[in-house]
PDB file of C-alpha atoms in Angstrom:
ATOM      1  CA  MET A   1      48.899  95.475 139.850  1.00 90.00           C
ATOM      2  CA  LEU A   2      52.169  96.975 138.599  1.00 96.00           C
ATOM      3  CA  ILE A   3      54.568  98.450 141.162  1.00 97.00           C
ATOM      4  CA  LEU A   4      57.585 100.524 140.137  1.00 98.00           C
ATOM      5  CA  ALA A   5      60.463  99.910 142.558  1.00 97.00           C
ATOM      6  CA  SER A   6      62.053 103.278 141.847  1.00 94.00           C
ATOM      7  CA  ALA A   7      61.982 106.880 143.035  1.00 91.00           C
ATOM      8  CA  SER A   8      62.989 108.127 139.576  1.00 93.00           C
ATOM      9  CA  PRO A   9      60.622 110.793 138.271  1.00 94.00           C
ATOM     10  CA  ARG A  10      61.837 109.994 134.750  1.00 94.00           C
ATOM     11  CA  ARG A  11      60.767 106.356 135.027  1.00 97.00           C
ATOM     12  CA  ARG A  12      57.387 107.405 136.396  1.00 97.00           C
ATOM     13  CA  GLU A  13      56.942 109.834 133.495  1.00 97.00           C
ATOM     14  CA  LEU A  14      57.860 107.199 130.904  1.00 97.00           C
ATOM     15  CA  LEU A  15      55.461 104.604 132.325  1.00 98.00           C
ATOM     16  CA  THR A  16      52.675 107.204 132.515  1.00 97.00           C
ATOM     17  CA  GLN A  17      53.405 108.425 128.981  1.00 96.00           C
ATOM     18  CA  ALA A  18      53.114 104.829 127.721  1.00 96.00           C
ATOM     19  CA  GLY A  19      49.718 104.439 129.401  1.00 96.00           C
ATOM     20  CA  PHE A  20      50.646 102.122 132.256  1.00 97.00           C
ATOM     21  CA  GLU A  21      48.767 102.243 135.542  1.00 96.00           C
ATOM     22  CA  PHE A  22      51.143 101.659 138.420  1.00 97.00           C
ATOM     23  CA  GLN A  23      52.160 102.683 141.888  1.00 96.00           C
ATOM     24  CA  ALA A  24      55.669 103.728 142.864  1.00 97.00           C
ATOM     25  CA  HIS A  25      57.296 102.075 145.854  1.00 96.00           C
ATOM     26  CA  PRO A  26      61.020 102.974 145.865  1.00 95.00           C
ATOM     27  CA  ALA A  27      63.599 100.435 146.937  1.00 93.00           C
ATOM     28  CA  HIS A  28      66.383 101.919 148.986  1.00 89.00           C
ATOM     29  CA  LEU A  29      69.407  99.709 148.433  1.00 93.00           C
ATOM     30  CA  PRO A  30      73.135 100.395 148.121  1.00 89.00           C
ATOM     31  CA  GLU A  31      74.018 100.840 144.456  1.00 87.00           C
ATOM     32  CA  ASP A  32      77.726 100.106 144.528  1.00 89.00           C
ATOM     33  CA  PRO A  33      79.135  97.699 141.951  1.00 91.00           C
ATOM     34  CA  LEU A  34      80.786  94.554 143.237  1.00 92.00           C
ATOM     35  CA  PRO A  35      84.556  94.224 142.662  1.00 91.00           C
ATOM     36  CA  SER A  36      85.245  93.468 138.967  1.00 90.00           C
ATOM     37  CA  GLU A  37      81.501  93.348 138.222  1.00 93.00           C
ATOM     38  CA  ASP A  38      80.635  93.646 134.533  1.00 94.00           C
ATOM     39  CA  PRO A  39      78.345  96.655 133.814  1.00 96.00           C
ATOM     40  CA  ILE A  40      75.512  94.480 132.442  1.00 96.00           C
ATOM     41  CA  ALA A  41      75.715  92.138 135.430  1.00 97.00           C
ATOM     42  CA  TYR A  42      75.756  95.195 137.708  1.00 97.00           C
ATOM     43  CA  VAL A  43      72.557  96.817 136.382  1.00 97.00           C
ATOM     44  CA  THR A  44      70.617  93.567 136.064  1.00 98.00           C
ATOM     45  CA  ARG A  45      71.613  92.577 139.607  1.00 98.00           C
ATOM     46  CA  LEU A  46      70.500  95.929 140.994  1.00 97.00           C
ATOM     47  CA  ALA A  47      67.237  95.880 139.044  1.00 98.00           C
ATOM     48  CA  ARG A  48      66.478  92.378 140.327  1.00 98.00           C
ATOM     49  CA  GLU A  49      67.456  93.222 143.920  1.00 98.00           C
ATOM     50  CA  LYS A  50      65.236  96.330 143.889  1.00 97.00           C
ATOM     51  CA  ALA A  51      62.267  94.421 142.487  1.00 97.00           C
ATOM     52  CA  GLU A  52      62.754  91.529 144.927  1.00 97.00           C
ATOM     53  CA  ALA A  53      63.090  93.845 147.929  1.00 96.00           C
ATOM     54  CA  VAL A  54      59.853  95.671 147.127  1.00 96.00           C
ATOM     55  CA  PHE A  55      58.043  92.419 146.297  1.00 96.00           C
ATOM     56  CA  GLN A  56      59.005  91.013 149.711  1.00 94.00           C
ATOM     57  CA  ILE A  57      57.580  94.096 151.424  1.00 92.00           C
ATOM     58  CA  LEU A  58      54.300  93.877 149.489  1.00 92.00           C
ATOM     59  CA  ALA A  59      53.951  90.070 149.425  1.00 85.00           C
ATOM     60  CA  GLY A  60      52.080  90.021 152.734  1.00 78.00           C
ATOM     61  CA  GLU A  61      49.406  92.444 151.550  1.00 74.00           C
ATOM     62  CA  PRO A  62      46.100  91.159 150.098  1.00 69.00           C
ATOM     63  CA  SER A  63      47.084  92.240 146.569  1.00 64.00           C
ATOM     64  CA  GLY A  64      50.548  90.701 146.937  1.00 61.00           C
ATOM     65  CA  ARG A  65      49.677  87.567 144.946  1.00 67.00           C
ATOM     66  CA  THR A  66      48.774  89.602 141.863  1.00 79.00           C
ATOM     67  CA  THR A  67      51.538  92.168 142.173  1.00 92.00           C
ATOM     68  CA  ILE A  68      54.231  92.532 139.518  1.00 96.00           C
ATOM     69  CA  VAL A  69      57.201  94.610 140.632  1.00 98.00           C
ATOM     70  CA  LEU A  70      59.329  96.408 138.066  1.00 98.00           C
ATOM     71  CA  GLY A  71      62.866  97.220 139.110  1.00 98.00           C
ATOM     72  CA  ALA A  72      65.338  99.166 136.983  1.00 97.00           C
ATOM     73  CA  ASP A  73      68.834 100.571 137.167  1.00 96.00           C
ATOM     74  CA  THR A  74      70.703 102.614 134.575  1.00 96.00           C
ATOM     75  CA  THR A  75      74.401 103.242 134.255  1.00 96.00           C
ATOM     76  CA  VAL A  76      76.777 104.841 131.793  1.00 97.00           C
ATOM     77  CA  THR A  77      79.903 102.982 130.728  1.00 97.00           C
ATOM     78  CA  LEU A  78      82.994 104.135 128.917  1.00 97.00           C
ATOM     79  CA  ASP A  79      85.779 101.675 128.112  1.00 93.00           C
ATOM     80  CA  HIS A  80      83.986  99.150 130.377  1.00 87.00           C
ATOM     81  CA  HIS A  81      84.207 101.528 133.358  1.00 92.00           C
ATOM     82  CA  ILE A  82      80.970 102.346 135.165  1.00 95.00           C
ATOM     83  CA  LEU A  83      80.146 106.042 135.468  1.00 95.00           C
ATOM     84  CA  GLY A  84      77.438 106.237 138.108  1.00 91.00           C
ATOM     85  CA  LYS A  85      75.886 109.323 139.622  1.00 93.00           C
ATOM     86  CA  PRO A  86      78.482 112.002 140.369  1.00 97.00           C
ATOM     87  CA  GLU A  87      79.479 112.512 143.990  1.00 96.00           C
ATOM     88  CA  ASN A  88      79.918 116.274 143.535  1.00 97.00           C
ATOM     89  CA  SER A  89      80.575 118.956 140.925  1.00 97.00           C
ATOM     90  CA  ALA A  90      84.213 117.957 140.465  1.00 98.00           C
ATOM     91  CA  ASP A  91      83.170 114.357 139.821  1.00 98.00           C
ATOM     92  CA  ALA A  92      80.516 115.521 137.326  1.00 98.00           C
ATOM     93  CA  ALA A  93      83.155 117.574 135.492  1.00 98.00           C
ATOM     94  CA  ARG A  94      85.482 114.567 135.409  1.00 98.00           C
ATOM     95  CA  MET A  95      82.762 112.392 133.862  1.00 98.00           C
ATOM     96  CA  LEU A  96      81.787 114.983 131.272  1.00 98.00           C
ATOM     97  CA  ARG A  97      85.431 115.409 130.254  1.00 98.00           C
ATOM     98  CA  LEU A  98      85.674 111.633 129.780  1.00 98.00           C
ATOM     99  CA  LEU A  99      82.516 111.568 127.620  1.00 98.00           C
ATOM    100  CA  SER A 100      83.517 114.619 125.561  1.00 98.00           C
ATOM    101  CA  GLY A 101      83.983 113.767 121.881  1.00 98.00           C
ATOM    102  CA  ARG A 102      83.447 110.034 122.473  1.00 98.00           C
ATOM    103  CA  THR A 103      80.802 107.363 122.145  1.00 98.00           C
ATOM    104  CA  HIS A 104      79.736 105.602 125.323  1.00 98.00           C
ATOM    105  CA  ARG A 105      77.142 103.025 126.317  1.00 98.00           C
ATOM    106  CA  VAL A 106      74.067 103.475 128.471  1.00 98.00           C
ATOM    107  CA  ILE A 107      72.873 100.223 129.994  1.00 98.00           C
ATOM    108  CA  THR A 108      69.582  99.752 131.826  1.00 98.00           C
ATOM    109  CA  GLY A 109      68.820  96.605 133.730  1.00 98.00           C
ATOM    110  CA  VAL A 110      65.121  95.797 133.977  1.00 98.00           C
ATOM    111  CA  ALA A 111      63.632  93.140 136.255  1.00 98.00           C
ATOM    112  CA  LEU A 112      60.112  91.893 136.776  1.00 98.00           C
ATOM    113  CA  VAL A 113      59.243  89.912 139.893  1.00 97.00           C
ATOM    114  CA  SER A 114      55.922  88.327 140.828  1.00 95.00           C
ATOM    115  CA  ALA A 115      54.815  85.477 143.067  1.00 93.00           C
ATOM    116  CA  HIS A 116      55.587  82.872 140.401  1.00 91.00           C
ATOM    117  CA  ARG A 117      58.245  84.386 138.153  1.00 94.00           C
ATOM    118  CA  ALA A 118      61.296  86.599 138.003  1.00 96.00           C
ATOM    119  CA  GLN A 119      63.106  87.845 134.923  1.00 97.00           C
ATOM    120  CA  ALA A 120      65.911  90.343 134.332  1.00 97.00           C
ATOM    121  CA  ILE A 121      67.200  91.752 131.040  1.00 98.00           C
ATOM    122  CA  ALA A 122      69.512  94.553 129.943  1.00 98.00           C
ATOM    123  CA  GLU A 123      69.120  97.120 127.185  1.00 98.00           C
ATOM    124  CA  VAL A 124      72.195  98.828 125.691  1.00 98.00           C
ATOM    125  CA  THR A 125      72.250 102.110 123.764  1.00 98.00           C
ATOM    126  CA  GLU A 126      75.319 103.790 122.288  1.00 98.00           C
ATOM    127  CA  VAL A 127      75.455 107.569 122.691  1.00 98.00           C
ATOM    128  CA  GLU A 128      77.791 109.887 120.805  1.00 98.00           C
ATOM    129  CA  PHE A 129      78.913 113.128 122.481  1.00 98.00           C
ATOM    130  CA  LEU A 130      80.303 116.167 120.719  1.00 98.00           C
ATOM    131  CA  PRO A 131      83.551 117.608 122.087  1.00 98.00           C
ATOM    132  CA  LEU A 132      82.815 119.850 125.090  1.00 98.00           C
ATOM    133  CA  SER A 133      84.703 122.941 126.144  1.00 98.00           C
ATOM    134  CA  GLU A 134      85.543 123.556 129.783  1.00 98.00           C
ATOM    135  CA  THR A 135      83.120 126.515 129.715  1.00 98.00           C
ATOM    136  CA  GLN A 136      80.292 124.264 128.468  1.00 98.00           C
ATOM    137  CA  ILE A 137      81.050 121.694 131.161  1.00 98.00           C
ATOM    138  CA  GLN A 138      81.112 124.262 133.975  1.00 98.00           C
ATOM    139  CA  SER A 139      77.969 126.023 132.726  1.00 98.00           C
ATOM    140  CA  TYR A 140      76.130 122.706 132.541  1.00 98.00           C
ATOM    141  CA  ILE A 141      77.205 121.690 136.039  1.00 98.00           C
ATOM    142  CA  ALA A 142      75.979 125.068 137.340  1.00 98.00           C
ATOM    143  CA  THR A 143      72.432 124.152 136.204  1.00 97.00           C
ATOM    144  CA  GLY A 144      72.368 121.266 138.694  1.00 97.00           C
ATOM    145  CA  GLU A 145      71.083 118.899 136.017  1.00 97.00           C
ATOM    146  CA  PRO A 146      74.008 116.430 136.229  1.00 97.00           C
ATOM    147  CA  ASN A 147      73.687 115.917 139.991  1.00 94.00           C
ATOM    148  CA  ASP A 148      71.561 112.763 140.153  1.00 90.00           C
ATOM    149  CA  LYS A 149      72.189 111.334 136.690  1.00 94.00           C
ATOM    150  CA  ALA A 150      74.375 108.397 135.743  1.00 94.00           C
ATOM    151  CA  GLY A 151      77.245 109.740 133.664  1.00 97.00           C
ATOM    152  CA  ALA A 152      76.434 113.285 134.870  1.00 98.00           C
ATOM    153  CA  TYR A 153      74.024 114.184 132.055  1.00 98.00           C
ATOM    154  CA  ALA A 154      70.379 114.030 131.001  1.00 97.00           C
ATOM    155  CA  ILE A 155      69.719 113.343 127.315  1.00 97.00           C
ATOM    156  CA  GLN A 156      66.200 114.744 127.742  1.00 96.00           C
ATOM    157  CA  GLY A 157      67.596 117.957 129.199  1.00 96.00           C
ATOM    158  CA  ARG A 158      70.221 120.521 128.285  1.00 97.00           C
ATOM    159  CA  ALA A 159      72.782 117.886 127.306  1.00 98.00           C
ATOM    160  CA  ALA A 160      70.639 117.059 124.251  1.00 98.00           C
ATOM    161  CA  ARG A 161      72.503 119.757 122.323  1.00 97.00           C
ATOM    162  CA  TRP A 162      75.725 117.732 122.551  1.00 98.00           C
ATOM    163  CA  ILE A 163      74.324 114.394 121.367  1.00 98.00           C
ATOM    164  CA  PRO A 164      74.225 114.206 117.573  1.00 98.00           C
ATOM    165  CA  ARG A 165      73.233 110.549 117.425  1.00 98.00           C
ATOM    166  CA  ILE A 166      72.421 107.440 119.355  1.00 98.00           C
ATOM    167  CA  GLN A 167      72.242 103.827 118.322  1.00 98.00           C
ATOM    168  CA  GLY A 168      69.482 102.038 120.176  1.00 98.00           C
ATOM    169  CA  CYS A 169      66.569 103.037 122.374  1.00 98.00           C
ATOM    170  CA  TYR A 170      66.309 106.712 123.324  1.00 98.00           C
ATOM    171  CA  PHE A 171      64.067 105.913 126.299  1.00 98.00           C
ATOM    172  CA  ASN A 172      66.751 103.578 127.616  1.00 98.00           C
ATOM    173  CA  VAL A 173      69.059 106.578 127.941  1.00 98.00           C
ATOM    174  CA  VAL A 174      66.332 108.470 129.803  1.00 97.00           C
ATOM    175  CA  GLY A 175      66.138 105.545 132.250  1.00 95.00           C
ATOM    176  CA  LEU A 176      63.658 102.893 131.075  1.00 98.00           C
ATOM    177  CA  PRO A 177      63.512 101.048 127.735  1.00 98.00           C
ATOM    178  CA  ILE A 178      59.746 101.357 127.604  1.00 98.00           C
ATOM    179  CA  SER A 179      59.214  99.148 124.527  1.00 97.00           C
ATOM    180  CA  ARG A 180      61.149  96.263 126.140  1.00 97.00           C
ATOM    181  CA  VAL A 181      59.233  96.756 129.398  1.00 98.00           C
ATOM    182  CA  SER A 182      55.948  96.707 127.514  1.00 97.00           C
ATOM    183  CA  THR A 183      56.900  93.524 125.655  1.00 97.00           C
ATOM    184  CA  LEU A 184      57.948  91.812 128.893  1.00 96.00           C
ATOM    185  CA  LEU A 185      54.712  92.785 130.648  1.00 96.00           C
ATOM    186  CA  GLU A 186      52.554  91.641 127.727  1.00 94.00           C
ATOM    187  CA  ALA A 187      54.244  88.228 127.817  1.00 93.00           C
ATOM    188  CA  TRP A 188      53.943  87.975 131.599  1.00 92.00           C
TER     189      TRP A 188
END
């Protein structure tokens, strides 16, 4: 049985779209980076901690021995600085100004945990942004779309019009590198 240790509707949609049967059981953990933590170490640590926390909760249930828990965490980085979810509209505007006209990295940590194994990997995608005007930034923030998104944007939403190209996995930017997840699960 596959368990998704996430409340993300985007991750649920991607797993469903790819034909996976699963249940969602969100992990509620602090998501703050450790001091001087590298972005890849940060997302893989969080993905692993989420998967482990949910596995521990479910381990005592009858299906616990056959459960595989999938944890994931996505962040945006620019110049090796982590841009998490914005705290408010001003923070979202700050992030969008930083991304404007630049290429940044989206990194998703993915972890699988079961009774006998644990594995964590990271997927990196480069995303190019067109230059944004202050009017575009404020109009986008007014939609509410940036509120719960790392880097204050959703590639699958209105921000798509500002992204002329990516290098890497599109689904990684949405929140789950589905091909990598599929490959990991098939090898499990």
